[in-house]
Coordinates of C-alpha atoms in Angstrom, one line a residue:
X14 CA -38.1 -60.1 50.5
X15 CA -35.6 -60.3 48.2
X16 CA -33.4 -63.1 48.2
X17 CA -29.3 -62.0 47.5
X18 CA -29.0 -65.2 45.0
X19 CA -31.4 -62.9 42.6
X20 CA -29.7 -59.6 43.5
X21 CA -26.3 -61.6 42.6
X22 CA -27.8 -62.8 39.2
X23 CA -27.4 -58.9 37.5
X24 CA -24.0 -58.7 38.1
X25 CA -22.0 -57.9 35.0
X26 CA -18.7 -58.5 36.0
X27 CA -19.1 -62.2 37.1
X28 CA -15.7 -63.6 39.1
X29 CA -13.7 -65.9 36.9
X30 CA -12.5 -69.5 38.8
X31 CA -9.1 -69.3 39.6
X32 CA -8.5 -72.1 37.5
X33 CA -10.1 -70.4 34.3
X34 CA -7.2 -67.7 35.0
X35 CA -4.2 -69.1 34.0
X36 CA -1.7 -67.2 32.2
X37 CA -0.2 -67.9 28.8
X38 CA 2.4 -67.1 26.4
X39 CA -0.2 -66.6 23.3
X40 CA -2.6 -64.8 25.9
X41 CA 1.0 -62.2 26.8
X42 CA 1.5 -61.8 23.0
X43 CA -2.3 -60.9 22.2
X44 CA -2.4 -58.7 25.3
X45 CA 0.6 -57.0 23.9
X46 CA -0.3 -56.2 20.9
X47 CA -3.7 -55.1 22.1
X48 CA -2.2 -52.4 23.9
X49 CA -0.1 -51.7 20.7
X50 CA -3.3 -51.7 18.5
X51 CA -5.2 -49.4 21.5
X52 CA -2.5 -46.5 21.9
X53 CA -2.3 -46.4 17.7
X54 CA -5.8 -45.8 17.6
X55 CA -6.3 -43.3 20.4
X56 CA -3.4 -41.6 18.7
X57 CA -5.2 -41.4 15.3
X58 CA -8.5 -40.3 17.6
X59 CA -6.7 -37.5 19.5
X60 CA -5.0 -36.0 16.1
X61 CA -9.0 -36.2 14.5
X62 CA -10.3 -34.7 17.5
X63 CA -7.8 -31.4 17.5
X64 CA -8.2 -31.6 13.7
X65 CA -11.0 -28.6 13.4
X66 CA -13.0 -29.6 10.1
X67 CA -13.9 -26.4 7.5
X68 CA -17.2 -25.8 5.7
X69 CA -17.1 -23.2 2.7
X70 CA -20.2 -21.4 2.0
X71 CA -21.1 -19.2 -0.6
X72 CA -23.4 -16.5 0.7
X73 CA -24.9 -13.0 0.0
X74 CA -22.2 -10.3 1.8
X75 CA -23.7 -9.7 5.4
X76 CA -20.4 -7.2 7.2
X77 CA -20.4 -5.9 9.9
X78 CA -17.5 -3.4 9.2
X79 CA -19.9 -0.6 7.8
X80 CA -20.5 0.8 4.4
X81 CA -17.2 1.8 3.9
X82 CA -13.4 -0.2 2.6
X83 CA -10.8 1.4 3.3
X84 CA -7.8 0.9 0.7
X85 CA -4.2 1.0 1.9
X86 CA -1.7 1.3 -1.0
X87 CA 2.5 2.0 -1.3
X88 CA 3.1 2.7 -5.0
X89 CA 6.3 4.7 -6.7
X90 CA 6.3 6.9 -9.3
X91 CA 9.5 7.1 -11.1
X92 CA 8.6 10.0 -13.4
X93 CA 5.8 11.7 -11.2
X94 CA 7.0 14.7 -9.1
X95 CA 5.7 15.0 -5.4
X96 CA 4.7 18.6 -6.2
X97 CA 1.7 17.9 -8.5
X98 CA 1.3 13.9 -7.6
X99 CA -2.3 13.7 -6.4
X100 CA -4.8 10.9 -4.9
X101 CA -8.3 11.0 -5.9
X102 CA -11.6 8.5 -5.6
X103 CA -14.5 8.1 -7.1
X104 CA -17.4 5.8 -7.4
X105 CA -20.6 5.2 -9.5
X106 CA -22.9 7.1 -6.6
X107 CA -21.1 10.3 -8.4
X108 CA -18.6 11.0 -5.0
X109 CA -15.8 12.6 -6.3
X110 CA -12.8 13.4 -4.3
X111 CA -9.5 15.4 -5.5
X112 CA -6.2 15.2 -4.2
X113 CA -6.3 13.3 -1.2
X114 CA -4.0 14.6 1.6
X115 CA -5.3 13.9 5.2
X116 CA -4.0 10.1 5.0
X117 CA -2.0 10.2 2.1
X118 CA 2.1 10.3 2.7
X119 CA 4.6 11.5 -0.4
X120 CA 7.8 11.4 -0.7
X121 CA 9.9 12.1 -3.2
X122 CA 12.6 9.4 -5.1
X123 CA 15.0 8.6 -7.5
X124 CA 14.9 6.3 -10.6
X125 CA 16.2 3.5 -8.6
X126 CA 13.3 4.2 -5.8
X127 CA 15.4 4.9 -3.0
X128 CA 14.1 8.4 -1.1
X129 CA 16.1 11.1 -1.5
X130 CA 14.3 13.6 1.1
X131 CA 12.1 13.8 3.6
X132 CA 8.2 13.9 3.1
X133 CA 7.0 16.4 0.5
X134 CA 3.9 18.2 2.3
X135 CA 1.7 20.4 -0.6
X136 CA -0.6 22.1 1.5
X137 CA 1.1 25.5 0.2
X138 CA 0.4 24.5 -3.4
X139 CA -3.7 23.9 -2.8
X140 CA -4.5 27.6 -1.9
X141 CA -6.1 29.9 -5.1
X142 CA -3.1 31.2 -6.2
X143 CA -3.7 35.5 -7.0
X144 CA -2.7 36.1 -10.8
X145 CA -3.6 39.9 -9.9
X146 CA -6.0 41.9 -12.4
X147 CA -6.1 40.9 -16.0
X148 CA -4.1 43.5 -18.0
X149 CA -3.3 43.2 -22.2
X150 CA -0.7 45.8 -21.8
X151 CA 2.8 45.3 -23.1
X152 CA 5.7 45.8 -20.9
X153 CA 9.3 45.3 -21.6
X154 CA 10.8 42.2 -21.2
X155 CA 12.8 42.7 -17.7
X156 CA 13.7 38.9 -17.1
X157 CA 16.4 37.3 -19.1
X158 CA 16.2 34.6 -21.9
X159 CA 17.8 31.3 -20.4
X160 CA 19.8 28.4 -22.4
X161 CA 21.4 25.8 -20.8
X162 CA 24.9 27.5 -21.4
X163 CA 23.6 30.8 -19.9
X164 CA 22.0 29.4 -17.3
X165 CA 25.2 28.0 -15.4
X166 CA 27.1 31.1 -16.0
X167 CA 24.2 33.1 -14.0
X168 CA 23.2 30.8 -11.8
X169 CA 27.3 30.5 -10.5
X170 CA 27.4 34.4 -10.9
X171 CA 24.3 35.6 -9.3
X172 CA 23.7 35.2 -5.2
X173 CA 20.2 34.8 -6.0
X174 CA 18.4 33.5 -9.5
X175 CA 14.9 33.6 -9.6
X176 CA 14.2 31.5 -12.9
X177 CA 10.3 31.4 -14.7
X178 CA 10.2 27.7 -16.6
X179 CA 7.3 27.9 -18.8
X180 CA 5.6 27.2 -22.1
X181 CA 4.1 29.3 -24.8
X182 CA 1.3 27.2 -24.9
X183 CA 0.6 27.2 -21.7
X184 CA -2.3 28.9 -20.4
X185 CA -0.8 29.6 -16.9
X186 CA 2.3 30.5 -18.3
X187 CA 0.5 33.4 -20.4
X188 CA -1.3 35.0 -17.4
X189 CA 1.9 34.5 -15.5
X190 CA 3.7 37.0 -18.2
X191 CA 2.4 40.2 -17.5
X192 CA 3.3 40.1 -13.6
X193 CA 6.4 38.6 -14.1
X194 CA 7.8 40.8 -16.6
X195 CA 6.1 44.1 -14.3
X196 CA 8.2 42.5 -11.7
X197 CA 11.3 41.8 -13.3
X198 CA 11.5 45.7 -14.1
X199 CA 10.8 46.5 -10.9
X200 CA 13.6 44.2 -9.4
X201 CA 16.2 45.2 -12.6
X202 CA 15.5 49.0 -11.7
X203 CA 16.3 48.1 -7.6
X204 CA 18.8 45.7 -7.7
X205 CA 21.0 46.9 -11.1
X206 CA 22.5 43.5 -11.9
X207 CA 25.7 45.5 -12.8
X208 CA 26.0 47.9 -10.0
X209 CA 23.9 45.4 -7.2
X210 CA 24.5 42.1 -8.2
X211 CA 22.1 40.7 -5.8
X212 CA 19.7 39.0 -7.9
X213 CA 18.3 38.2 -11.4
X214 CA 15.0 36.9 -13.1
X215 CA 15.0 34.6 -16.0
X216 CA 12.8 32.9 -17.8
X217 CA 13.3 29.7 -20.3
X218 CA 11.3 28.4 -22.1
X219 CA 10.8 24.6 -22.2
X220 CA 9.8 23.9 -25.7
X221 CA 12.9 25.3 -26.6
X222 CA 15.3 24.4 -24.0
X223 CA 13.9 20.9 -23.1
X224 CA 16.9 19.2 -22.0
X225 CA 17.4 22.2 -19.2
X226 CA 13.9 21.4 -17.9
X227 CA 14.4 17.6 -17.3
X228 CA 17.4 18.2 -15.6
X229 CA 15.8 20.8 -12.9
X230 CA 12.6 18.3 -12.9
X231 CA 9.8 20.6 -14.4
X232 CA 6.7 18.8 -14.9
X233 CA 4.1 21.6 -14.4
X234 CA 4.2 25.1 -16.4
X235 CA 4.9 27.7 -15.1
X236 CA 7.2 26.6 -12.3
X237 CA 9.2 29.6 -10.1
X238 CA 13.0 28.0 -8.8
X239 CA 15.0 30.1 -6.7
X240 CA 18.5 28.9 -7.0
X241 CA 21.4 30.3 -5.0
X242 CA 25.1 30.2 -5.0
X243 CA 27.2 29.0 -2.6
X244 CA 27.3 26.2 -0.2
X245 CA 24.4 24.5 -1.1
X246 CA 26.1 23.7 -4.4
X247 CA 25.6 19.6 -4.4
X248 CA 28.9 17.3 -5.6
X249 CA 26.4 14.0 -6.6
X250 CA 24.4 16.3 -9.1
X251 CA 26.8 18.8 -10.0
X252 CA 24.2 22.0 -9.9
X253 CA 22.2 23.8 -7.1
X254 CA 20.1 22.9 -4.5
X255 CA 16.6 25.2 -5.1
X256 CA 13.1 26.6 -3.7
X257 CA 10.3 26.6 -5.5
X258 CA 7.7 29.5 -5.0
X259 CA 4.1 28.3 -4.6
X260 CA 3.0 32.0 -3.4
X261 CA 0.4 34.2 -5.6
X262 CA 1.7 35.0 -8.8
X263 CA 0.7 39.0 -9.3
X264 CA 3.3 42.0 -9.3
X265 CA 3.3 42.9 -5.7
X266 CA 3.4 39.6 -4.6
X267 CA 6.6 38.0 -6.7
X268 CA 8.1 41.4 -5.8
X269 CA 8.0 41.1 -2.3
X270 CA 9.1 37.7 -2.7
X271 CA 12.2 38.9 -4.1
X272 CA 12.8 41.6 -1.2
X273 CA 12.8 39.2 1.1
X274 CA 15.4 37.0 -0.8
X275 CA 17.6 39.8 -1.3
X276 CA 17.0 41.4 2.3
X277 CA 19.7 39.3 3.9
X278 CA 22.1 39.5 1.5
X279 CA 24.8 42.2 2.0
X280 CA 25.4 44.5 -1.3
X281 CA 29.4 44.9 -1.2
X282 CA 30.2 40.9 -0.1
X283 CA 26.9 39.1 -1.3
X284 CA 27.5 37.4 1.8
X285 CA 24.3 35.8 3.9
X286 CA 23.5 38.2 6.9
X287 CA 22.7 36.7 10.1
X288 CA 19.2 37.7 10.5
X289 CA 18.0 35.8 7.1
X290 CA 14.7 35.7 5.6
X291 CA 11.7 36.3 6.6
X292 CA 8.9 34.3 7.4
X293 CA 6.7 35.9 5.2
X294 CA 9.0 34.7 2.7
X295 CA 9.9 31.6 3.6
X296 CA 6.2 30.5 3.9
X297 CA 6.0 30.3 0.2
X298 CA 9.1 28.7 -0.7
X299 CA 9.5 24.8 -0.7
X300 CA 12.3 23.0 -1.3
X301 CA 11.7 21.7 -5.1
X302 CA 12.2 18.3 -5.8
X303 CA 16.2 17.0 -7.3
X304 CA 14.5 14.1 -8.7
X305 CA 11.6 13.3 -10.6
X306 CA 10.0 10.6 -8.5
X307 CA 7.0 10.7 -5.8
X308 CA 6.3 7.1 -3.5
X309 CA 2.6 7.3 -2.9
X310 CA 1.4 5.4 0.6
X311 CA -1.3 5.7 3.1
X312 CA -5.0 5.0 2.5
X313 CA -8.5 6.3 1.5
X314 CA -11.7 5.1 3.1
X315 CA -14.6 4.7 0.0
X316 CA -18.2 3.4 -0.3
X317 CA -18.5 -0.3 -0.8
X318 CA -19.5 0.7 -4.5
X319 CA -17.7 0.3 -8.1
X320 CA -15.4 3.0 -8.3
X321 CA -11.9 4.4 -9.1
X322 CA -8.8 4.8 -7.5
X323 CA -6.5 7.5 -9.6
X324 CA -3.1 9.0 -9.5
X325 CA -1.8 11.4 -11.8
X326 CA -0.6 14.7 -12.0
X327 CA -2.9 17.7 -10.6
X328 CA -2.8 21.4 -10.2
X329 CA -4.7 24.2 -10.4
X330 CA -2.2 26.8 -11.1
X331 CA -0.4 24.7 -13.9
X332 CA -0.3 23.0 -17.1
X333 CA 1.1 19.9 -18.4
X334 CA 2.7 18.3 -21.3
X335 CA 0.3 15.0 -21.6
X336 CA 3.3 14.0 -24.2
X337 CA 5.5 14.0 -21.5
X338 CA 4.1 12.7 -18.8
X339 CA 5.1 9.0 -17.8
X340 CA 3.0 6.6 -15.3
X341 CA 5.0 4.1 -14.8
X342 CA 4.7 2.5 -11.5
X343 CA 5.8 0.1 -9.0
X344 CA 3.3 -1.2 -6.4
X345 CA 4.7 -2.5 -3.4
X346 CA 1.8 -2.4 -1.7
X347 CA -2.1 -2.7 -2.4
X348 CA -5.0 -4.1 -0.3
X349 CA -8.5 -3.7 0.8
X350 CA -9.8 -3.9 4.4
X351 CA -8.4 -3.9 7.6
X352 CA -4.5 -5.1 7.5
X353 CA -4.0 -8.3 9.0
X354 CA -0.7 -8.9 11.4
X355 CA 1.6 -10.9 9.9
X356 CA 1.7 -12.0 14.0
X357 CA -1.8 -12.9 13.8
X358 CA -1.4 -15.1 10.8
X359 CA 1.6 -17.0 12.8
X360 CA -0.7 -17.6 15.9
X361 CA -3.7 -18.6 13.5
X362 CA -1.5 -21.1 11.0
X363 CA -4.4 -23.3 10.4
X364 CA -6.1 -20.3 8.2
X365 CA -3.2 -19.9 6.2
X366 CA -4.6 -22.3 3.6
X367 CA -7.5 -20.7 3.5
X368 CA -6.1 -16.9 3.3
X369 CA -3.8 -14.7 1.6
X370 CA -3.7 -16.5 -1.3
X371 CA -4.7 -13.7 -3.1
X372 CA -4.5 -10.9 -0.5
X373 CA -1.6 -8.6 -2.1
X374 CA -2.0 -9.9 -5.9
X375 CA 0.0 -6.7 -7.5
X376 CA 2.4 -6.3 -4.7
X377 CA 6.1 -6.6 -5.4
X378 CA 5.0 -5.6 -9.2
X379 CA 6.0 -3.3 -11.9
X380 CA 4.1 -1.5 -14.6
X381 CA 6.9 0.3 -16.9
X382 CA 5.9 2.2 -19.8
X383 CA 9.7 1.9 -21.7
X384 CA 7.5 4.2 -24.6
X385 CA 6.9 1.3 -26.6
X386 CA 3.2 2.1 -27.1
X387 CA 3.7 6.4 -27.6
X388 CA 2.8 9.0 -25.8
X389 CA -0.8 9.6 -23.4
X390 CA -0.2 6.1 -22.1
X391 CA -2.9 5.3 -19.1
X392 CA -2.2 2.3 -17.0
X393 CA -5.2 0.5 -15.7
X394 CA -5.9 -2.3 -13.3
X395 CA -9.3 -3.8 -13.1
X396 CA -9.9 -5.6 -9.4
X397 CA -12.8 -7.6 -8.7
X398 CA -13.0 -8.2 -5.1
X399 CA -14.7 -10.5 -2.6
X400 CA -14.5 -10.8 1.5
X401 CA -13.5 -14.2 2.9
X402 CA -14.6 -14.1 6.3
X403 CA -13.7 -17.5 9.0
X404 CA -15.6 -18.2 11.8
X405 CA -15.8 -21.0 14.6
X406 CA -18.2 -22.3 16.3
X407 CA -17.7 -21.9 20.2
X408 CA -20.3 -23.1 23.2
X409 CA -22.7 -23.4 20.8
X410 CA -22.6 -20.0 19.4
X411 CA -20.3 -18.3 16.3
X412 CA -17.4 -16.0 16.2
X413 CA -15.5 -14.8 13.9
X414 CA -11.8 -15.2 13.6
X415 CA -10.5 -13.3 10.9
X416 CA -12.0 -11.0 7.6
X417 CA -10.2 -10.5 4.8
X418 CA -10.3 -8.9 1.3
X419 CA -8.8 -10.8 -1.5
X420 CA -9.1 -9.0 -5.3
X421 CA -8.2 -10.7 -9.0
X422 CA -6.1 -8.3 -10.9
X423 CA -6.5 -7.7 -15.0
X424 CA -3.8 -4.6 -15.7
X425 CA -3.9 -2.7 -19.1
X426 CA -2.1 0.5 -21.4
X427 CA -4.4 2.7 -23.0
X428 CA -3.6 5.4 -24.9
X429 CA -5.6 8.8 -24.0
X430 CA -6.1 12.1 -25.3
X431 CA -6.3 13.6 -22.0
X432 CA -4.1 13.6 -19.1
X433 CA -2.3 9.9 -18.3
X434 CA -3.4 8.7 -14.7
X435 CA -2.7 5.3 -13.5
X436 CA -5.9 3.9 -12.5
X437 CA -7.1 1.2 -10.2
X438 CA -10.9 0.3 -10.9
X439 CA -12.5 -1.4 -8.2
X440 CA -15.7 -3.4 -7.9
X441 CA -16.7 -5.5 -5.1
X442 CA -18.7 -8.9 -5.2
X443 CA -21.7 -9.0 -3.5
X444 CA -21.1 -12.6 -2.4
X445 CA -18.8 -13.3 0.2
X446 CA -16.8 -16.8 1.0
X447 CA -18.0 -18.1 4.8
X448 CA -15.6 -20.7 6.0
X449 CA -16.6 -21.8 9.3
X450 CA -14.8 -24.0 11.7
X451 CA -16.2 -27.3 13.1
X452 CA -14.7 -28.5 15.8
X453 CA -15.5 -31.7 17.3
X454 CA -16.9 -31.7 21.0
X455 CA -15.0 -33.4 24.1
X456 CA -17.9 -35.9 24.5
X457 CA -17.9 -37.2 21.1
X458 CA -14.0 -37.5 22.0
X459 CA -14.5 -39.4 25.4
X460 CA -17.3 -41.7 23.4
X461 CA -14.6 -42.9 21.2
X462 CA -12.1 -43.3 22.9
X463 CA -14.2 -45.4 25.9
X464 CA -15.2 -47.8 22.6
X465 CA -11.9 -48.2 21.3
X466 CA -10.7 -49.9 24.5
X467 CA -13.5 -51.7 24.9
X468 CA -13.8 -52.9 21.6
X469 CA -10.3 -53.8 21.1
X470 CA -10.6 -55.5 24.7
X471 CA -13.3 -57.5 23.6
X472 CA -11.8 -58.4 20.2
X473 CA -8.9 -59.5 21.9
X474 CA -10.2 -61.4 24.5
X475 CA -12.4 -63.6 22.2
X476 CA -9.6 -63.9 20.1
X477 CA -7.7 -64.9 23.0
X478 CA -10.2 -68.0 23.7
X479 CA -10.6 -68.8 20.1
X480 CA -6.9 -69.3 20.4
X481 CA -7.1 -71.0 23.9
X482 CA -9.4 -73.6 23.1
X483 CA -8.3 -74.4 19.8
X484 CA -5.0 -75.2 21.4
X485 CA -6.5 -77.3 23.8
X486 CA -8.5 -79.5 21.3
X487 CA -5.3 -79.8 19.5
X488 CA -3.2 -81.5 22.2
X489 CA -6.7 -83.5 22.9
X490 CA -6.6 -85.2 19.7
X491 CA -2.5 -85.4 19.8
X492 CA -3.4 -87.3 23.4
X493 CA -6.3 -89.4 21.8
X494 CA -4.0 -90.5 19.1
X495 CA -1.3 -91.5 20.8
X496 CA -3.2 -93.8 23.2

């Protein structure tokens, strides 16, 4: 049997004598700032414990967001006309991919880049445009020379002027001639300018009359305008709105453009009938751009590859002057991967030291060509890219916050023989940055926090006796001397 004196001797928290508990001033000011000295410290343990610690790892690119990056991108073109502005790819696996429309958005601007209509869709432009039958016969010349002094007078004369820009150079141009002369005796011999009035054909040609050109925006030879009098006359640019025809380019064809043009358009008054034109008309006419300018934005999904993104000027019904041609650009916009919320980096702000540092590095930037370095400039960024990727650790297993894909940017001029494009070359590391999240577990927290109390308790409580009895001896030796 076990006797309760033995099961009394494992007691930890022995009773004190009443006497041994007397309270003191020192005892009052050491309990004090005990307290003072605990809550500090379970302060400083609370901030470590919601603190979450980072590790940064350096590691061979494992994503789980496919074989594919898609690049989103809002760039301006001050010089580049929606009408021939195109989007392509390509990458070192030999994928090649030409004027980009399905997720690519153009509109077109002014020098200042403010829009100044509404989206430019080219899906007329794209279909194989009929020259009609090959033919070295001569015909007269039905269309009339154009100079920039003629050219007001017919163009504020005529209801409807149907004017060919071209070059002598051009190789479009030439196989355009033979229709569009056919034509223009065809229309001069139906519609007498003199007796009819109705309409005319011109032509001008832009290596003489170059001025006239920049001023109606022609970037591509040959370009068809269709300009009319009347109210569409604009007060800010002091010449008519136009059309542009896009439709097939043989005799039958531009001729039956014309018809329906001139259909609606009442002989004695030249007054717009009611009924006006038709669709098969209208389907080929576009509205042609009163500035020069083309903003760029949407995106392109590519392989995970080195490769190329490019935007420059593209047709397959047209030629350009490569003299001519400006690429100057202003990127407002330019990243890779999925876009991240600027409401998701608010609710995250403890990854905001660790992202978009470098997210948008050519955003908000300008590349001007002021003509400096000639003609058949090419503008070139090199990006080298590499994924960040955060993840925490949660119930013992990972997840990942956040991916991201930050780039380095080296831009260039380079003068070319060939067309100028403005050209972003990719190439993606095959590293990626790891940063994953530590956080500390409630137990280690509870652990702490039980041995700060107790160990300040205890530090204060010896200290407390040190103090206690050294007092006492003091006053016993000031009693021993004084007897």
């Amino acid at each position: 049997m076990v006797s309760s004196t033995k099961i009394k001797s494992v007691d930890f928290y022995r009773k004190i004598p009443r006497d041994l508990t007397e309270a003191s001033l020192s005892g009052a000011g050491l309990s004090i700032v005990a307290a003072l000295v605990m809550m500090l410290l379970f302060g400083m343990e609370l901030s470590s414990y919601l603190e979450v610690s980072t590790t940064t790892a350096v590691v061979v690119d494992n994503s789980a967001d496919g074989d594919f990056l898609r690049i989103t991108f809002n760039i301006s073109f001050p010089a580049l006309s929606c009408e021939f502005a195109s989007v392509d790819v390509s990458d070192v696996l030999g994928t090649n991919r030409l004027n980009i429309t399905k997720t690519v958005r153009k509109f077109p601007i002014d020098p200042h880049l403010r829009t100044t209509g509404a989206e430019f869709h080219s899906g007329l432009a794209l279909h194989d445009i009929n020259h009609g039958e090959e033919s070295k016969e001569e015909f007269p010349d039905g269309a009339i020379p154009l100079t920039s002094g003629s050219f007001e007078s017919y163009s504020h004369h005529f209801p409807i002027l149907i004017v060919n820009f071209y070059a002598p150079w051009c190789y479009w141009s030439n196989r355009l001639k033979p229709s569009w002369e056919k034509a223009a005796n065809i229309i001069k011999q139906r519609y007498d300018p003199e007796t009819d009035g109705r309409v005319l054909l011109g032509n001008v040609d832009c290596t003489e009359e170059a001025a006239l050109c920049r001023r109606n925006h022609i970037q591509g030879y040959p370009s068809i305008r269709i300009f009319r009098k009347g109210s569409d006359l604009r007060e800010d640019h002091g010449h008519h709105e136009h059309e542009s025809y896009y439709g097939d380019r043989d005799t039958d064809s531009i001729v039956k453009m014309v018809d329906g043009l001139v259909a609606p358009i009442h002989p004695e008054t030249h007054k717009l009938a009611l009924d006006g034109i038709s669709n098969d008309t209208a389907k080929n006419l576009k509205k042609a751009p009163v500035t020069g300018g083309c903003r760029v934005e949407g995106y392109v999904r590519v392989k995970k590859v080195p490769g190329n993104l490019v935007i420059s000027a593209h047709s397959g019904a047209h030629s350009f002057d490569s003299t001519q041609m400006n690429m100057s650009h202003v990127v407002t916009h330019l990243s890779f991967g999925r876009m991240i919320s600027p409401r998701l980096l608010t609710d995250m702000r403890r990854l905001l030291p660790y992202l978009g540092q470098s997210h948008g590095r050519l955003d908000e930037k300008a590349f001007i060509n002021q003509h400096e370095f000639g003609a058949n400039v090419t503008i070139e960024h090199y990006l080298q890219i590499v994924k960040t990727e955060v993840i925490t650790r949660k119930s013992g297993q990972e997840h990942s916050l956040i991916e991201e894909y930050e780039y380095t940017a080296h831009s260039s001029v380079a003068q070319t023989y060939y067309l100028p494009v403005a050209k972003f070359h990719f190439e993606l590391s095959p590293m990626q940055i790891l940063i994953t999240e530590n956080p500390k577990s409630f137990s280690h927290f509870i652990t702490n926090l039980c041995a700060i109390i107790g160990g300040v308790f205890t530090v204060a409580g010896i200290l407390d006796s040190i103090f206690h009895n050294t007092i006492r001896l003091v006053k016993k030796v000031e009693l021993g001397k004084n007897i």
